[in-house]
Each structure stands twice: as C-alpha cells, then as structure tokens.
Coordinates of C-alpha atoms in Angstrom, one line a residue:
M38 CA 37.0 -34.8 41.7
G39 CA 38.2 -33.6 45.1
A40 CA 36.7 -30.7 47.1
H41 CA 39.8 -28.5 46.4
D42 CA 40.1 -29.3 42.7
V43 CA 39.5 -26.5 40.2
V44 CA 38.1 -26.5 36.7
D45 CA 39.2 -24.2 33.8
V46 CA 36.3 -22.5 32.2
A47 CA 36.5 -20.3 29.1
F48 CA 33.7 -17.9 28.1
T49 CA 33.2 -14.3 26.9
V50 CA 32.4 -11.5 29.3
N51 CA 31.4 -8.1 27.9
G52 CA 32.9 -8.9 24.6
S53 CA 36.3 -10.2 26.0
P54 CA 37.3 -13.8 25.9
V55 CA 38.3 -14.9 29.5
S56 CA 39.4 -18.1 31.2
V57 CA 39.0 -18.7 34.9
S58 CA 40.0 -21.6 37.2
V59 CA 37.2 -22.2 39.7
P60 CA 35.9 -24.8 42.1
P61 CA 33.1 -26.8 40.5
R62 CA 30.6 -25.3 43.0
M63 CA 31.5 -21.7 42.6
H64 CA 28.6 -19.7 41.2
L65 CA 29.0 -17.2 38.3
A66 CA 28.5 -14.2 40.5
D67 CA 31.6 -15.1 42.7
A68 CA 33.6 -15.8 39.5
L69 CA 32.7 -12.5 38.0
R70 CA 33.5 -10.6 41.3
E71 CA 36.5 -12.5 42.7
Q72 CA 38.2 -13.8 39.5
L73 CA 37.5 -11.0 37.1
G74 CA 37.0 -8.0 39.5
L75 CA 33.6 -7.2 37.9
T76 CA 32.0 -6.1 41.2
G77 CA 29.1 -4.3 39.5
T78 CA 27.2 -7.7 39.8
H79 CA 25.9 -7.4 43.4
L80 CA 25.0 -10.3 45.7
G81 CA 22.0 -10.0 48.0
C82 CA 20.1 -13.1 49.1
E83 CA 22.2 -15.6 47.2
H84 CA 19.0 -17.7 46.8
G85 CA 17.8 -16.3 43.5
V86 CA 15.0 -14.3 45.2
C87 CA 16.2 -10.6 45.3
G88 CA 17.5 -10.4 41.7
M89 CA 20.5 -8.2 42.6
C90 CA 22.9 -10.4 40.7
T91 CA 21.0 -10.4 37.4
V92 CA 23.3 -10.6 34.3
L93 CA 22.7 -11.6 30.7
V94 CA 23.8 -15.1 29.6
D95 CA 23.6 -15.7 25.8
G96 CA 21.3 -12.6 25.6
E97 CA 18.8 -13.5 28.3
A98 CA 18.6 -12.5 32.0
A99 CA 19.9 -15.0 34.5
R100 CA 20.5 -15.1 38.2
A101 CA 24.3 -15.2 38.6
C102 CA 24.0 -16.7 42.1
L103 CA 22.1 -19.7 40.8
L104 CA 24.2 -20.4 37.8
L105 CA 27.5 -22.3 38.3
A106 CA 30.5 -20.8 36.6
V107 CA 31.3 -24.2 35.0
Q108 CA 27.9 -24.1 33.3
C109 CA 29.0 -21.0 31.4
E110 CA 31.6 -22.8 29.2
G111 CA 31.5 -21.1 25.8
A112 CA 28.7 -18.7 26.9
E113 CA 28.4 -15.0 26.2
V114 CA 28.0 -13.1 29.5
V115 CA 27.1 -9.4 29.8
T116 CA 27.3 -7.6 33.2
V117 CA 26.3 -4.1 34.1
E118 CA 29.8 -2.9 33.2
G119 CA 29.1 -4.0 29.6
L120 CA 25.8 -2.1 29.4
G121 CA 27.5 1.3 29.2
S122 CA 30.5 3.3 30.3
A123 CA 30.9 6.6 32.2
E124 CA 31.7 8.2 28.8
E125 CA 28.9 6.5 26.9
Q126 CA 26.0 5.5 29.1
H127 CA 23.2 3.3 27.8
P128 CA 19.8 4.9 27.5
L129 CA 18.6 2.9 30.5
Q130 CA 21.4 4.3 32.6
E131 CA 20.7 7.8 31.5
A132 CA 17.0 7.3 32.2
F133 CA 17.6 5.9 35.7
S134 CA 19.8 8.9 36.5
H135 CA 17.3 11.4 35.0
H136 CA 14.3 9.9 36.9
H137 CA 16.3 9.4 40.1
G138 CA 15.5 5.7 39.9
L139 CA 18.1 4.8 42.6
Q140 CA 19.0 5.7 46.2
C141 CA 21.6 3.5 47.7
G142 CA 22.2 2.0 44.3
F143 CA 22.5 -1.6 45.5
C144 CA 19.7 -3.0 43.3
T145 CA 20.5 -0.8 40.4
P146 CA 22.7 -3.3 38.4
G147 CA 20.0 -5.9 38.7
M148 CA 17.3 -3.5 37.8
L149 CA 19.3 -2.3 34.7
M150 CA 20.0 -5.8 33.4
S151 CA 16.4 -7.0 34.1
S152 CA 14.9 -4.0 32.4
Y153 CA 17.3 -4.4 29.4
D154 CA 16.2 -8.1 29.1
L155 CA 12.5 -7.0 29.1
L156 CA 12.9 -4.2 26.6
A157 CA 15.3 -6.2 24.3
N158 CA 13.5 -9.5 24.3
S159 CA 9.8 -8.7 25.2
P160 CA 9.1 -5.1 24.4
D161 CA 5.4 -6.0 23.8
R162 CA 5.1 -6.8 27.5
A163 CA 6.5 -3.5 28.7
A164 CA 3.4 -1.4 28.7
D165 CA 3.0 0.9 31.8
H166 CA 0.3 -1.3 33.4
E167 CA 2.5 -4.4 33.0
L168 CA 5.8 -2.9 34.2
P169 CA 5.2 -3.4 38.0
E170 CA 4.8 -7.1 37.4
Q171 CA 7.5 -7.4 34.8
M172 CA 10.0 -5.7 37.0
S173 CA 9.0 -7.5 40.2
G174 CA 11.8 -10.0 39.9
V175 CA 14.3 -7.5 41.4
L176 CA 13.7 -6.1 44.9
C177 CA 14.6 -2.5 45.8
R178 CA 15.6 -2.1 49.4
C179 CA 15.0 1.7 49.2
T180 CA 11.5 1.2 47.7
G181 CA 12.4 3.6 44.8
Y182 CA 10.1 1.7 42.4
R183 CA 8.3 4.8 41.0
G184 CA 11.5 6.3 39.6
I185 CA 12.6 2.9 38.3
L186 CA 9.3 2.3 36.5
A187 CA 9.3 5.8 35.1
A188 CA 12.8 5.3 33.7
V189 CA 12.0 2.0 32.1
S190 CA 8.8 3.5 30.7
D191 CA 10.7 6.4 29.3
V192 CA 13.2 4.2 27.4
H193 CA 10.4 2.0 26.1
A194 CA 8.5 5.0 24.7
T195 CA 11.7 6.2 23.0
H196 CA 12.6 2.7 21.7
P197 CA 9.2 0.9 21.3
D198 CA 10.6 -1.8 19.0
G199 CA 13.6 -2.7 21.2
V200 CA 16.2 -1.1 23.2
P201 CA 19.7 -0.4 21.8
G202 CA 22.4 -3.0 22.5
P203 CA 25.1 -2.8 25.2
R204 CA 27.5 0.0 24.5
N205 CA 30.6 -1.2 26.4
C206 CA 31.2 -4.7 25.0
A207 CA 34.5 -5.1 23.1
A208 CA 37.6 -7.2 23.2
R209 CA 40.0 -5.7 25.8
T210 CA 42.4 -6.8 28.5
L211 CA 40.5 -7.5 31.8
V212 CA 42.5 -7.1 35.0
G213 CA 41.2 -9.6 37.5
R214 CA 41.7 -10.1 41.2
G215 CA 42.3 -13.9 41.1
S216 CA 43.2 -16.5 38.5
G217 CA 41.0 -15.1 35.7
S218 CA 42.8 -14.0 32.6
A219 CA 42.2 -12.5 29.3
P220 CA 44.4 -12.0 26.2
A221 CA 47.1 -9.5 26.9
G222 CA 49.1 -7.4 24.4
P223 CA 49.3 -4.0 22.9
P224 CA 46.1 -2.0 22.3
T225 CA 44.3 -2.7 19.1
A226 CA 42.1 -0.4 17.0
E227 CA 39.1 -2.1 18.7
T228 CA 40.4 -1.6 22.2
E229 CA 41.4 2.0 21.5
A230 CA 37.9 2.7 20.3
T231 CA 36.7 2.0 23.8
A232 CA 39.0 4.6 25.4
A233 CA 37.4 7.6 27.0
P234 CA 36.9 10.3 24.3
V235 CA 38.5 13.7 25.0
A236 CA 35.7 16.3 24.9
E237 CA 36.4 19.2 22.7
D238 CA 33.3 21.2 23.5
V239 CA 30.6 21.3 26.1
T240 CA 27.1 19.9 25.6
I241 CA 24.4 20.7 28.2
P242 CA 21.8 18.0 28.7
T243 CA 18.2 18.6 27.5
G244 CA 15.4 18.5 30.0
A245 CA 15.0 20.0 33.4
P246 CA 18.1 20.6 35.5
T247 CA 18.7 18.6 38.7
V248 CA 18.7 21.9 40.6
T249 CA 18.6 25.6 39.8
V250 CA 20.4 28.0 42.1
T251 CA 19.9 31.8 42.2
L252 CA 22.2 33.7 44.6
A253 CA 23.5 37.1 45.5
S254 CA 26.3 38.2 47.7
A255 CA 27.3 41.7 48.9
L256 CA 31.1 42.4 48.5
T257 CA 33.1 45.2 49.9
A258 CA 35.3 45.7 46.8
P259 CA 34.3 48.3 44.2
V260 CA 32.5 47.1 41.2
D261 CA 35.3 47.7 38.7
A262 CA 37.7 45.6 40.8
V263 CA 35.2 42.8 41.0
A264 CA 34.5 43.0 37.3
A265 CA 38.2 42.6 36.6
V266 CA 38.1 39.3 38.5
V267 CA 34.9 38.1 36.8
S268 CA 36.2 38.8 33.3
D269 CA 39.5 37.0 34.0
V270 CA 38.7 33.2 33.9
E271 CA 42.1 32.3 35.4
R272 CA 41.4 34.5 38.5
L273 CA 37.8 33.4 38.6
V274 CA 38.7 29.7 38.7
A275 CA 41.3 30.3 41.4
C276 CA 38.4 31.7 43.6
L277 CA 36.4 28.5 43.3
P278 CA 37.1 26.1 46.2
G279 CA 38.8 22.9 45.1
A280 CA 39.1 24.0 41.4
E281 CA 42.3 24.2 39.3
L282 CA 42.8 25.5 35.7
T283 CA 45.0 23.1 33.8
E284 CA 44.9 24.3 30.1
T285 CA 43.7 27.3 28.1
L286 CA 42.3 26.4 24.7
P287 CA 41.2 28.5 21.7
G288 CA 37.7 29.7 21.5
D289 CA 37.5 30.8 25.1
R290 CA 37.6 27.2 26.3
Y291 CA 39.4 25.9 29.4
R292 CA 40.3 22.6 30.9
G293 CA 40.4 22.0 34.6
R294 CA 39.8 19.7 37.5
A295 CA 37.9 20.0 40.8
G296 CA 37.8 17.9 43.9
A297 CA 35.1 17.4 46.5
A298 CA 34.5 15.1 49.5
L299 CA 30.8 14.8 50.4
G300 CA 30.6 12.5 53.5
P301 CA 32.1 9.1 52.4
V302 CA 32.0 10.0 48.7
K303 CA 35.2 11.5 47.3
L304 CA 35.0 12.9 43.9
S305 CA 37.6 14.2 41.5
F306 CA 36.3 15.8 38.3
E307 CA 38.2 16.4 35.0
G308 CA 36.3 18.8 32.8
L309 CA 35.9 21.5 30.1
A310 CA 34.3 24.9 30.3
R311 CA 33.5 27.5 27.6
V312 CA 32.6 31.1 27.9
V313 CA 29.5 31.6 25.7
E314 CA 28.7 35.3 26.5
R315 CA 30.6 38.2 27.9
D316 CA 29.1 41.5 29.2
P317 CA 30.4 44.4 27.0
Q318 CA 31.1 46.3 30.2
G319 CA 33.1 43.4 31.5
R320 CA 30.9 43.0 34.6
G321 CA 29.4 39.6 33.7
L322 CA 29.7 36.4 31.7
R323 CA 27.9 33.2 31.0
L324 CA 29.8 29.9 30.9
V325 CA 28.9 26.3 30.4
G326 CA 30.9 23.4 31.7
Q327 CA 30.9 19.7 32.2
G328 CA 33.0 17.2 34.1
R329 CA 33.3 13.5 34.9
D330 CA 34.6 11.6 37.8
T331 CA 36.3 8.2 37.4
G332 CA 33.6 6.7 39.6
G333 CA 30.9 7.5 37.1
S334 CA 29.5 10.8 38.5
A335 CA 29.0 13.5 35.9
T336 CA 28.1 17.2 36.2
S337 CA 27.1 19.8 33.7
A338 CA 26.4 23.4 34.5
D339 CA 25.1 26.6 32.8
I340 CA 26.3 29.5 35.0
R341 CA 25.6 33.2 34.7
L342 CA 27.6 35.7 36.8
H343 CA 27.1 39.5 37.0
A344 CA 28.6 42.2 39.2
E345 CA 26.6 45.4 39.8
P346 CA 27.2 48.5 42.0
D347 CA 25.7 48.3 45.5
P348 CA 23.8 51.6 46.3
D349 CA 25.4 51.4 49.8
G350 CA 28.9 51.0 48.3
G351 CA 30.7 47.9 47.2
T352 CA 29.4 45.4 44.8
V353 CA 26.6 42.8 44.6
L354 CA 27.7 39.6 42.9
R355 CA 24.8 37.7 41.4
A356 CA 24.9 34.1 40.2
E357 CA 22.4 31.8 38.5
A358 CA 23.2 28.2 37.7
D359 CA 21.4 25.3 36.2
L360 CA 23.1 22.1 37.5
F361 CA 22.7 18.7 35.9
L362 CA 24.0 15.8 38.1
S363 CA 24.2 12.1 37.4
G364 CA 25.9 9.1 39.1
R365 CA 26.8 9.0 42.7
I366 CA 26.7 12.7 43.1
A367 CA 23.0 12.8 42.1
Q368 CA 22.1 10.5 45.0
F369 CA 22.4 13.4 47.5
G370 CA 19.1 14.8 46.3
R371 CA 18.1 18.3 45.1
A372 CA 17.8 19.9 48.5
L373 CA 21.3 18.9 49.7
A374 CA 22.8 19.7 46.2
G375 CA 21.2 23.1 46.4
D376 CA 22.5 23.8 49.9
V377 CA 26.0 22.7 49.1
S378 CA 26.0 24.9 46.0
R379 CA 24.9 27.9 48.0
R380 CA 27.6 27.4 50.6
L381 CA 30.3 26.9 47.9
F382 CA 29.1 30.2 46.3
E383 CA 29.5 31.9 49.7
Q384 CA 33.2 30.8 49.7
F385 CA 33.6 31.7 46.1
A386 CA 32.1 35.2 46.6
A387 CA 34.4 35.8 49.6
A388 CA 37.4 34.7 47.5
V389 CA 36.3 37.0 44.6
D390 CA 36.0 39.9 47.1
E391 CA 39.5 39.2 48.5
S392 CA 41.1 38.9 45.0
A393 CA 39.4 42.2 44.0
R394 CA 40.6 44.1 47.0
T395 CA 44.1 42.8 47.0
G396 CA 44.7 42.2 43.3
T397 CA 46.3 38.8 44.1
A398 CA 45.2 35.2 44.0
P399 CA 42.9 34.3 46.9
T400 CA 44.0 32.3 49.9
P401 CA 42.6 28.7 50.1
A402 CA 39.2 28.4 51.5
A403 CA 39.1 27.4 55.2
A404 CA 36.1 25.1 55.0
S405 CA 36.1 21.8 53.2
A406 CA 33.4 20.4 50.9
V407 CA 32.7 17.7 53.5
R408 CA 32.1 20.4 56.1
L409 CA 29.7 22.2 53.7
A410 CA 27.8 19.0 53.2
L411 CA 27.6 18.3 56.9
R412 CA 26.4 21.8 57.7
A413 CA 23.8 21.6 54.9
A414 CA 22.5 18.3 56.3
R415 CA 22.5 19.7 59.8
D416 CA 20.5 22.8 58.7
A417 CA 18.0 20.7 56.8
L418 CA 17.4 18.5 59.8
R419 CA 16.9 21.6 62.0
H420 CA 14.5 23.0 59.5
A421 CA 12.5 19.8 59.4
V422 CA 12.4 19.7 63.3
R423 CA 11.1 23.3 63.3
R424 CA 8.4 22.4 60.8
F425 CA 7.4 19.4 62.8
R426 CA 7.1 21.4 66.0
R427 CA 5.0 24.1 64.3
G428 CA 2.7 21.4 62.8

C-alpha cells in the first residue's frame, strides 16, 4: 500500500454509523476531529501521556492519539459530544460545572471521559482516597484537581452502583469537515428526539448560586414613574443592555434573547422568564429566568426588584439576584461575574431612570459588555495591588 493510499473504515460514533476514508497511519483523534468535525476530543502530547484525547471505544477508555482509525472498524466510539448535550447534560458535566472543575477547559473532555469510564466500569475503585490515583491518567494544565475530584466524588456518591449512560448518543446525520459521511435523509422519530426541547417554564437549579448580587441605585425620577417601568416587563427588558423581548406568553411568561461579549468569548442567549410575584403597589416584582447559549453556556437567575421613595427626593431602586452560571461563562469566576453584574445594573438603573423621566424607551447603553468586563478586571487588579502594598 502506498504512502498516499487511503482506507475506508466504518464504525459508530455517538450512536451514528459513519464511514471515513483515512491514511493507514492516521490516528483516531485526527479522524474524529478532521473527518467528522468532532473537535471536543483534544490533542495534547500525542504520545499517550496527557490523556486529553481520552474517548470510549467499545465501552472502555482509550487514548485516541495511540489508536489508529483503521483499528476501529466495527467499533463503538463515544466522544465527549456523546456524553451529554447543552440541553441535557450528563451528571458528570453538571458536577464539573457546579464544583468549578475546570479553568481553561482543555483537559475537561479527557477528564469527563476518564471519570465516566471509572464510575461506569470500576465504581468500587472510586472511593475518595483512591480518586487522585484513579484520575491521574489525565493531566490538568491549570492544576484544578480539587474541583475535578470533588465533582467525580459527588457523582459517585449520587450513583454508587454506576453512573448513568451517555445522554447524547443516537442515530443522526453528522456533518464532517472531510471525507467522513453518515446516512443522510429526512429526520426520523429518533433524530427528532435529540432536538433541543423548547422550555415552557423556568426551573431554578438547587444548591448554592454561583454569585449573589445585592445592589441599590439612586434615581432622579419620582417613585411612581419608576414603579410604572418596573411593573411593565416590556419597558423593563428594554432597559437591560443587550436584551430583547421576542414573545409574550400566557401566565406572565416572556421569551427573549440577550447578547454579551466578555473578552474573546461572545455569547448569545435565548431564554424564558416568568414573573412569580408582583408588589400590590406596583413598586416591585420577582422574576425567574433561564437562558442557553449555542456554545454550551447556561444561566439561571432569581431576581427581585423594588422601588422605594428616596427621603431626599427621587427613588431608590433595589435589586437582589441569585445567579447560576455554567459552561464557558462560569469560567470567569465569582468575583468577575459579580463585578460585571454590578456594572450591568448601573446601566440598567440609568436606563430605568431615563425611561421613567421621559416616558419613552431608553436609548441604547453607551458601554459594551466587553468594556464592562475589562473595567471589572482592571479594578480587581488595582484592588489586589493595593492589598499587596498594604500587606
């Protein structure tokens, strides 16, 4: 066989039959990434040392950089994309997010697949004192091992007899980057079942929020005018930077979208909100909301707003919010998330004041979310320098 010859290999990836034409020396990781576009399998050392490329082959963990694609003829392969979806995360993915078991995220696919293999195939070897050794096959560049071990331990405690199976494996059309192919055709009942469900109500996660924000802002408009804005959800949403109301539903529910750009990460959320309490005087309300980004980030919030007269005239607008973050957006950390939330509230309060005084929709906010993030990071750095100098 010549150096430029290719071999046709048929196997199953995340529940979908696929066929790829690959050089005999191409390893499985490159076939997954380049032929099938499944870039969740990361490549690090390419010598089988770092464990970043860990996948499941016929139900057991394997280094995709050491396994040739041609060796996988007829095999069942599961990558991190098959473990769970943005709409239905696997318990391990939820636990990694809850325990902040990731920073840059480069090792996360390997950690997830390695921990799945451990809990699915050897749960009796997943005791807390054994976890450091059992998880040592994947190296974390950010040294976030404590959060990772806490996440795996949490799932093991919840599922002591074995972790639930992958939640995103089903026959579907895979769109690859190269010569890989999968059966095409109209959607079937099975493929339709994997489509993102349309949320009809809001569910706030249990447990402690990622960050809790309590804020107050002095407005110049009289309290009755501010209350008119607070009680009108359409006007209220128009005051929130980057937000847009797209649909009003029965039961005081609202669909909308919001965009943000935090440094290099650009997010676009589609979500649902519901008003759960209204102040009889019309000066406050409580609403819960949740949204998802196509990149896997998710947010949920429990927000309480209340307007009260300021003794010096005007109005004091108070806000309390419990924020639950997961995915890329959670990697910014509690401090930065809190600072950005505070700055967004400053813009929101100014827009509410303008709308209350003019009776019209507010003008677009001048500052962008990326500027808010940069200012928050700058202020945090200055604060750290001041503390260092005092110490």
